Amino acid sequence: MRATARVCGSLVLVENEQLDGLARRRVLSLLSLTVPAVALSGAVAGGAEAAAARGGAVPFRKGKALLGSYLSLRGRTLTESLALRRQQLGREQRIVHRYYPWSGYAPLAEPEVPAGAVLMISWDGTTHQRITSGKSDKDIALMANRLAGMKRPIMLRWAWEMNGNWFAWDGAHNGKKPSGYIKSWRRIHRIFRDEGATNVAWVWAPNWNSGPDVSWNRFENYYPGDAYVDWVGVSGYNFSKESPRTLFSPIVSAYGKRKPIVLAETAAIGHGKGTKAPWIRKLSAYVKETPSVGAVVWFDTDRQKGTSRNFRPDSDAEALAAYRRMVRSTRFSG
């Protein structure tokens, strides 16, 4: 899903626990970055090998899911929105989600994002040919340098929902050839590596279902490979009353044994009075019984362009109470 307001990985070089000299130097470089201690506590506690193995620059902690949000609330700045959720929930957001355009915006900092939070960036793509031809190399290198300069752990969700038919970077708009997406991803990954952006964790994030739902467009056809992905993400909403299990189980089943899972875009919309809270309770139960889920990022907005949908978890008192119970549970203490 595209956010309405443009608010505006670590590189997995070794897939086993035996680090060669180059990988060890890169891990040590990561750990030496000036980033909040809380964000890297999992890496330090588990040692360099653990940091390289699961989640990259944003380490996966078994049994502890990070809670985050894309926050865009009508009439409020991001700082004000974060303060509202802090007051309502009695806790901080561990991930703050922002959307960046493909070119023309490469910030030096994100001052509204708290120092103790992981910044998750959904960065637009462009056509596969423009990337694979090298025409975008300067834009890619600029973004890599800017993100490296932030010196904080970043989850980078480049060109998400590539198995849909609504973005310039999806297979439907690129000759029905997922291979072009894979080549683009690997090229971007290489440039980030060459530019030293070791604070970036790579999030590959298809939509929960494919559109069109045909064999060439299955999500697995777009997977860049384990060496190029730190987290596997997924977008899924209850637009047609789907359960969390329906939305997320296919991705979890395909990748959960190899990669930590982030529910990178999710939220409940109401289907009549009193329907949002039960869905939130189902989501809480699903995450508790699914150990590979290491992060949940709510699409928290009431101003999506072109629709009256309200994704906010506080749209009614019962929904807010259910959300508060979920996010204050020990499962969401990452």
Short mmCIF file of C-alpha atoms in Angstrom, two decimals:
data_model
loop_
_atom_site.label_atom_id
_atom_site.label_comp_id
_atom_site.label_asym_id
_atom_site.label_seq_id
_atom_site.Cartn_x
_atom_site.Cartn_y
_atom_site.Cartn_z
CA MET A 1 0.00 0.00 0.00
CA ARG A 2 1.18 3.52 -0.72
CA ALA A 3 0.98 6.02 2.12
CA THR A 4 -0.86 9.18 1.28
CA ALA A 5 1.45 11.71 2.86
CA ARG A 6 5.06 11.42 1.66
CA VAL A 7 6.81 11.94 4.96
CA CYS A 8 9.12 12.95 3.66
CA GLY A 9 20.88 -4.50 5.57
CA SER A 10 23.05 -4.80 7.29
CA LEU A 11 24.55 -6.70 4.41
CA VAL A 12 24.25 -10.42 4.90
CA LEU A 13 27.65 -11.39 3.58
CA VAL A 14 27.94 -14.73 5.36
CA GLU A 15 25.03 -17.12 5.84
CA ASN A 16 26.55 -19.39 8.45
CA GLU A 17 28.03 -18.69 11.84
CA GLN A 18 31.65 -19.02 10.75
CA LEU A 19 32.69 -15.48 9.83
CA ASP A 20 35.70 -14.97 7.61
CA GLY A 21 37.95 -11.94 8.10
CA LEU A 22 36.01 -9.63 5.79
CA ALA A 23 32.67 -10.47 7.37
CA ARG A 24 34.08 -10.06 10.86
CA ARG A 25 35.43 -6.63 10.00
CA ARG A 26 32.04 -5.60 8.62
CA VAL A 27 30.25 -6.79 11.74
CA LEU A 28 32.69 -4.93 13.95
CA SER A 29 32.14 -1.86 11.80
CA LEU A 30 28.41 -2.21 12.37
CA LEU A 31 28.80 -2.53 16.12
CA SER A 32 31.05 0.52 16.26
CA LEU A 33 28.39 2.80 14.77
CA THR A 34 27.09 5.51 17.04
CA VAL A 35 23.56 4.12 17.42
CA PRO A 36 21.26 3.76 20.42
CA ALA A 37 22.40 0.97 22.71
CA VAL A 38 18.86 -0.35 23.04
CA ALA A 39 18.62 -0.94 19.32
CA LEU A 40 21.76 -3.03 19.25
CA SER A 41 21.33 -4.83 22.54
CA GLY A 42 20.42 -8.07 20.80
CA ALA A 43 23.53 -7.93 18.65
CA VAL A 44 25.85 -7.20 21.54
CA ALA A 45 24.29 -9.80 23.82
CA GLY A 46 24.44 -12.50 21.19
CA GLY A 47 27.83 -11.57 19.81
CA ALA A 48 28.89 -10.67 16.28
CA GLU A 49 27.90 -14.06 14.89
CA ALA A 50 24.31 -13.68 16.08
CA ALA A 51 24.05 -10.20 14.56
CA ALA A 52 25.17 -11.48 11.18
CA ALA A 53 22.91 -14.52 11.28
CA ARG A 54 19.39 -13.22 11.99
CA GLY A 55 18.14 -9.80 11.06
CA GLY A 56 21.41 -8.08 10.20
CA ALA A 57 21.65 -4.50 11.44
CA VAL A 58 18.29 -4.88 13.21
CA PRO A 59 18.75 -8.15 15.10
CA PHE A 60 15.91 -10.61 15.53
CA ARG A 61 15.28 -11.54 19.16
CA LYS A 62 13.49 -14.82 19.67
CA GLY A 63 10.17 -14.38 21.45
CA LYS A 64 10.40 -10.56 21.42
CA ALA A 65 8.60 -8.75 18.61
CA LEU A 66 9.35 -5.11 17.83
CA LEU A 67 6.26 -2.89 17.66
CA GLY A 68 6.14 -0.08 15.14
CA SER A 69 3.86 2.20 13.18
CA TYR A 70 3.55 4.35 10.14
CA LEU A 71 1.92 7.35 11.81
CA SER A 72 0.02 9.95 9.79
CA LEU A 73 -2.85 11.31 11.86
CA ARG A 74 -5.12 14.07 10.71
CA GLY A 75 -4.14 17.40 12.22
CA ARG A 76 -1.00 16.13 13.97
CA THR A 77 2.70 16.16 13.24
CA LEU A 78 4.69 12.96 13.61
CA THR A 79 6.05 14.18 16.95
CA GLU A 80 2.52 14.90 18.18
CA SER A 81 1.28 11.54 16.89
CA LEU A 82 4.07 9.69 18.68
CA ALA A 83 3.22 11.55 21.88
CA LEU A 84 -0.45 10.58 21.58
CA ARG A 85 0.36 6.90 21.14
CA ARG A 86 2.85 7.03 24.01
CA GLN A 87 0.14 8.45 26.28
CA GLN A 88 -2.48 5.93 25.14
CA LEU A 89 -0.28 2.84 25.19
CA GLY A 90 2.18 3.57 27.96
CA ARG A 91 5.12 2.65 25.78
CA GLU A 92 7.27 3.86 22.90
CA GLN A 93 7.24 2.79 19.27
CA ARG A 94 10.28 0.61 18.57
CA ILE A 95 9.95 1.10 14.80
CA VAL A 96 8.93 4.31 13.07
CA HIS A 97 7.98 3.82 9.43
CA ARG A 98 8.55 6.50 6.76
CA TYR A 99 8.04 6.54 2.96
CA TYR A 100 10.68 7.95 0.59
CA PRO A 101 10.32 8.66 -3.13
CA TRP A 102 12.76 7.02 -5.54
CA SER A 103 14.66 10.22 -6.31
CA GLY A 104 14.74 13.87 -5.27
CA TYR A 105 14.67 13.19 -1.53
CA ALA A 106 17.62 11.74 0.33
CA PRO A 107 17.62 13.19 3.87
CA LEU A 108 20.64 13.63 6.08
CA ALA A 109 18.65 12.90 9.25
CA GLU A 110 15.20 12.09 10.63
CA PRO A 111 14.99 14.35 13.67
CA GLU A 112 11.36 13.47 14.49
CA VAL A 113 12.19 9.77 14.80
CA PRO A 114 13.27 9.10 18.42
CA ALA A 115 16.86 8.03 18.97
CA GLY A 116 15.74 4.76 20.56
CA ALA A 117 13.61 3.70 17.60
CA VAL A 118 14.53 1.76 14.50
CA LEU A 119 13.80 3.74 11.34
CA MET A 120 12.00 1.66 8.71
CA ILE A 121 12.05 3.21 5.25
CA SER A 122 9.80 2.14 2.41
CA TRP A 123 11.76 3.41 -0.57
CA ASP A 124 10.03 3.60 -3.94
CA GLY A 125 11.47 1.87 -6.96
CA THR A 126 11.41 2.57 -10.66
CA THR A 127 11.42 0.41 -13.77
CA HIS A 128 13.76 -2.54 -13.67
CA GLN A 129 15.54 -1.47 -16.83
CA ARG A 130 16.42 1.92 -15.41
CA ILE A 131 18.22 0.22 -12.51
CA THR A 132 19.84 -2.70 -14.29
CA SER A 133 21.19 -0.41 -17.02
CA GLY A 134 23.09 1.64 -14.47
CA LYS A 135 21.14 4.84 -15.14
CA SER A 136 20.13 5.10 -11.47
CA ASP A 137 23.49 4.27 -9.90
CA LYS A 138 24.13 7.85 -8.72
CA ASP A 139 20.71 8.09 -7.05
CA ILE A 140 21.29 4.74 -5.36
CA ALA A 141 24.76 5.71 -4.15
CA LEU A 142 23.42 9.01 -2.79
CA MET A 143 20.74 7.25 -0.78
CA ALA A 144 23.26 4.71 0.48
CA ASN A 145 25.57 7.49 1.66
CA ARG A 146 22.76 9.40 3.34
CA LEU A 147 21.44 6.37 5.20
CA ALA A 148 24.93 5.31 6.23
CA GLY A 149 25.49 8.82 7.55
CA MET A 150 22.47 8.60 9.84
CA LYS A 151 24.46 6.15 11.95
CA ARG A 152 21.37 4.38 13.27
CA PRO A 153 19.89 0.95 12.51
CA ILE A 154 17.57 1.17 9.49
CA MET A 155 15.20 -1.36 7.98
CA LEU A 156 15.07 -0.68 4.25
CA ARG A 157 11.96 -1.97 2.45
CA TRP A 158 12.80 -1.24 -1.16
CA ALA A 159 10.13 -1.64 -3.86
CA TRP A 160 7.56 -3.44 -1.75
CA GLU A 161 4.47 -5.34 -3.02
CA MET A 162 6.29 -6.19 -6.22
CA ASN A 163 3.82 -9.03 -6.86
CA GLY A 164 0.98 -6.55 -7.26
CA ASN A 165 0.01 -4.54 -10.32
CA TRP A 166 -0.09 -1.02 -8.88
CA PHE A 167 3.55 0.15 -8.82
CA ALA A 168 6.10 1.03 -11.51
CA TRP A 169 8.47 -1.64 -10.14
CA ASP A 170 6.09 -4.60 -10.07
CA GLY A 171 6.26 -7.47 -12.51
CA ALA A 172 3.07 -6.48 -14.31
CA HIS A 173 4.69 -3.18 -15.35
CA ASN A 174 8.01 -4.76 -16.32
CA GLY A 175 7.24 -7.31 -18.99
CA LYS A 176 5.97 -9.97 -16.58
CA LYS A 177 9.58 -10.85 -15.77
CA PRO A 178 10.35 -11.07 -12.04
CA SER A 179 14.00 -11.69 -12.91
CA GLY A 180 14.39 -7.96 -13.58
CA TYR A 181 13.32 -7.21 -10.03
CA ILE A 182 15.89 -9.64 -8.64
CA LYS A 183 18.68 -8.11 -10.75
CA SER A 184 17.63 -4.63 -9.61
CA TRP A 185 17.62 -5.64 -5.95
CA ARG A 186 21.06 -7.22 -6.17
CA ARG A 187 22.50 -4.20 -7.94
CA ILE A 188 21.16 -1.84 -5.25
CA HIS A 189 22.44 -4.18 -2.55
CA ARG A 190 25.92 -4.18 -4.10
CA ILE A 191 26.05 -0.38 -4.33
CA PHE A 192 24.99 -0.05 -0.68
CA ARG A 193 27.72 -2.52 0.26
CA ASP A 194 30.31 -0.61 -1.71
CA GLU A 195 29.22 2.65 -0.07
CA GLY A 196 29.58 1.15 3.42
CA ALA A 197 25.91 1.26 4.44
CA THR A 198 26.31 -1.53 6.97
CA ASN A 199 23.64 -0.07 9.27
CA VAL A 200 20.91 -1.08 6.80
CA ALA A 201 18.86 -4.27 7.21
CA TRP A 202 17.24 -5.39 3.96
CA VAL A 203 13.50 -6.07 4.07
CA TRP A 204 12.00 -7.93 1.11
CA ALA A 205 8.24 -7.49 1.38
CA PRO A 206 5.65 -8.82 -1.08
CA ASN A 207 1.91 -8.36 -0.78
CA TRP A 208 0.09 -11.19 0.95
CA ASN A 209 -1.59 -12.16 -2.33
CA SER A 210 -0.55 -11.62 -5.92
CA GLY A 211 -2.31 -9.53 -8.49
CA PRO A 212 -2.66 -10.97 -11.02
CA ASP A 213 -2.78 -14.35 -9.31
CA VAL A 214 -0.92 -16.31 -11.98
CA SER A 215 2.11 -18.58 -11.89
CA TRP A 216 4.73 -16.10 -13.16
CA ASN A 217 3.67 -13.55 -10.52
CA ARG A 218 3.99 -15.70 -7.40
CA PHE A 219 5.90 -13.96 -4.65
CA GLU A 220 8.67 -16.56 -4.54
CA ASN A 221 9.64 -15.67 -8.12
CA TYR A 222 10.81 -12.26 -6.88
CA TYR A 223 12.96 -13.44 -3.99
CA PRO A 224 16.53 -12.05 -4.37
CA GLY A 225 18.16 -14.87 -2.37
CA ASP A 226 19.07 -15.41 1.26
CA ALA A 227 22.41 -13.60 0.91
CA TYR A 228 20.57 -10.39 -0.06
CA VAL A 229 17.74 -10.36 2.49
CA ASP A 230 17.81 -9.80 6.27
CA TRP A 231 14.07 -9.72 7.00
CA VAL A 232 11.09 -10.96 5.01
CA GLY A 233 8.11 -8.64 5.19
CA VAL A 234 4.50 -8.82 4.13
CA SER A 235 1.60 -6.42 3.63
CA GLY A 236 -1.85 -7.59 4.67
CA TYR A 237 -5.13 -5.98 5.75
CA ASN A 238 -8.58 -7.34 6.53
CA PHE A 239 -10.21 -5.59 3.57
CA SER A 240 -12.36 -8.63 2.82
CA LYS A 241 -12.49 -9.83 6.43
CA GLU A 242 -9.40 -12.02 6.04
CA SER A 243 -7.95 -13.41 9.25
CA PRO A 244 -4.30 -12.80 10.20
CA ARG A 245 -3.61 -16.47 9.52
CA THR A 246 -4.95 -16.15 5.98
CA LEU A 247 -2.92 -13.02 5.35
CA PHE A 248 0.44 -14.02 6.76
CA SER A 249 0.77 -17.81 6.88
CA PRO A 250 1.93 -18.28 3.26
CA ILE A 251 4.94 -15.97 3.75
CA VAL A 252 5.70 -17.39 7.21
CA SER A 253 5.55 -20.94 5.87
CA ALA A 254 7.83 -20.13 2.94
CA TYR A 255 10.53 -18.13 4.76
CA GLY A 256 10.02 -18.22 8.54
CA LYS A 257 12.54 -21.00 9.14
CA ARG A 258 15.28 -19.02 7.35
CA LYS A 259 14.49 -15.38 7.98
CA PRO A 260 12.76 -13.29 10.65
CA ILE A 261 9.36 -12.02 9.55
CA VAL A 262 8.09 -8.45 9.82
CA LEU A 263 4.41 -7.69 9.28
CA ALA A 264 5.53 -4.54 7.51
CA GLU A 265 2.10 -3.13 6.72
CA THR A 266 -0.97 -4.24 8.58
CA ALA A 267 -4.03 -2.79 10.25
CA ALA A 268 -7.69 -3.53 10.77
CA ILE A 269 -10.55 -1.62 9.24
CA GLY A 270 -14.04 -1.88 10.66
CA HIS A 271 -16.73 -3.96 9.00
CA GLY A 272 -19.50 -2.65 11.18
CA LYS A 273 -19.73 -1.81 14.85
CA GLY A 274 -17.46 -3.78 17.15
CA THR A 275 -15.53 -5.64 14.42
CA LYS A 276 -12.07 -4.10 14.74
CA ALA A 277 -11.26 -5.24 18.28
CA PRO A 278 -11.86 -8.98 17.58
CA TRP A 279 -9.45 -8.79 14.62
CA ILE A 280 -6.78 -7.17 16.79
CA ARG A 281 -7.19 -9.97 19.33
CA LYS A 282 -6.77 -12.51 16.52
CA LEU A 283 -3.60 -10.74 15.39
CA SER A 284 -2.22 -10.83 18.92
CA ALA A 285 -2.93 -14.55 19.18
CA TYR A 286 -1.37 -15.22 15.77
CA VAL A 287 1.87 -13.41 16.63
CA LYS A 288 2.11 -15.19 19.98
CA GLU A 289 1.88 -18.59 18.29
CA THR A 290 4.25 -17.68 15.41
CA PRO A 291 7.81 -17.42 16.75
CA SER A 292 9.35 -16.29 13.46
CA VAL A 293 7.44 -12.99 13.58
CA GLY A 294 9.98 -10.52 14.93
CA ALA A 295 8.23 -7.22 14.21
CA VAL A 296 4.77 -5.79 13.58
CA VAL A 297 4.31 -2.37 11.96
CA TRP A 298 0.80 -0.89 12.07
CA PHE A 299 -0.39 1.36 9.23
CA ASP A 300 -1.75 3.98 11.60
CA THR A 301 -3.59 6.65 9.64
CA ASP A 302 -7.01 8.19 9.08
CA ARG A 303 -6.16 10.10 5.95
CA GLN A 304 -5.42 7.72 3.12
CA LYS A 305 -6.11 9.57 -0.09
CA GLY A 306 -9.14 8.45 -2.07
CA THR A 307 -10.72 6.37 0.67
CA SER A 308 -12.67 6.82 3.89
CA ARG A 309 -10.95 3.85 5.54
CA ASN A 310 -9.76 4.46 9.07
CA PHE A 311 -6.78 2.31 10.02
CA ARG A 312 -6.25 3.85 13.44
CA PRO A 313 -6.29 1.42 16.37
CA ASP A 314 -8.08 4.04 18.48
CA SER A 315 -11.09 4.50 16.21
CA ASP A 316 -13.26 3.13 19.03
CA ALA A 317 -12.69 2.41 22.70
CA GLU A 318 -12.91 -1.37 22.39
CA ALA A 319 -10.35 -1.43 19.56
CA LEU A 320 -7.94 0.75 21.52
CA ALA A 321 -8.28 -1.47 24.58
CA ALA A 322 -7.53 -4.57 22.49
CA TYR A 323 -4.56 -2.88 20.85
CA ARG A 324 -3.20 -1.69 24.19
CA ARG A 325 -3.39 -5.22 25.63
CA MET A 326 -1.61 -6.61 22.58
CA VAL A 327 1.26 -4.15 22.46
CA ARG A 328 1.90 -4.21 26.20
CA SER A 329 2.23 -7.98 26.30
CA THR A 330 5.66 -9.53 26.75
CA ARG A 331 5.52 -10.85 23.17
CA PHE A 332 5.78 -7.26 21.95
CA SER A 333 8.63 -6.26 24.24
CA GLY A 334 11.32 -6.33 21.57
#
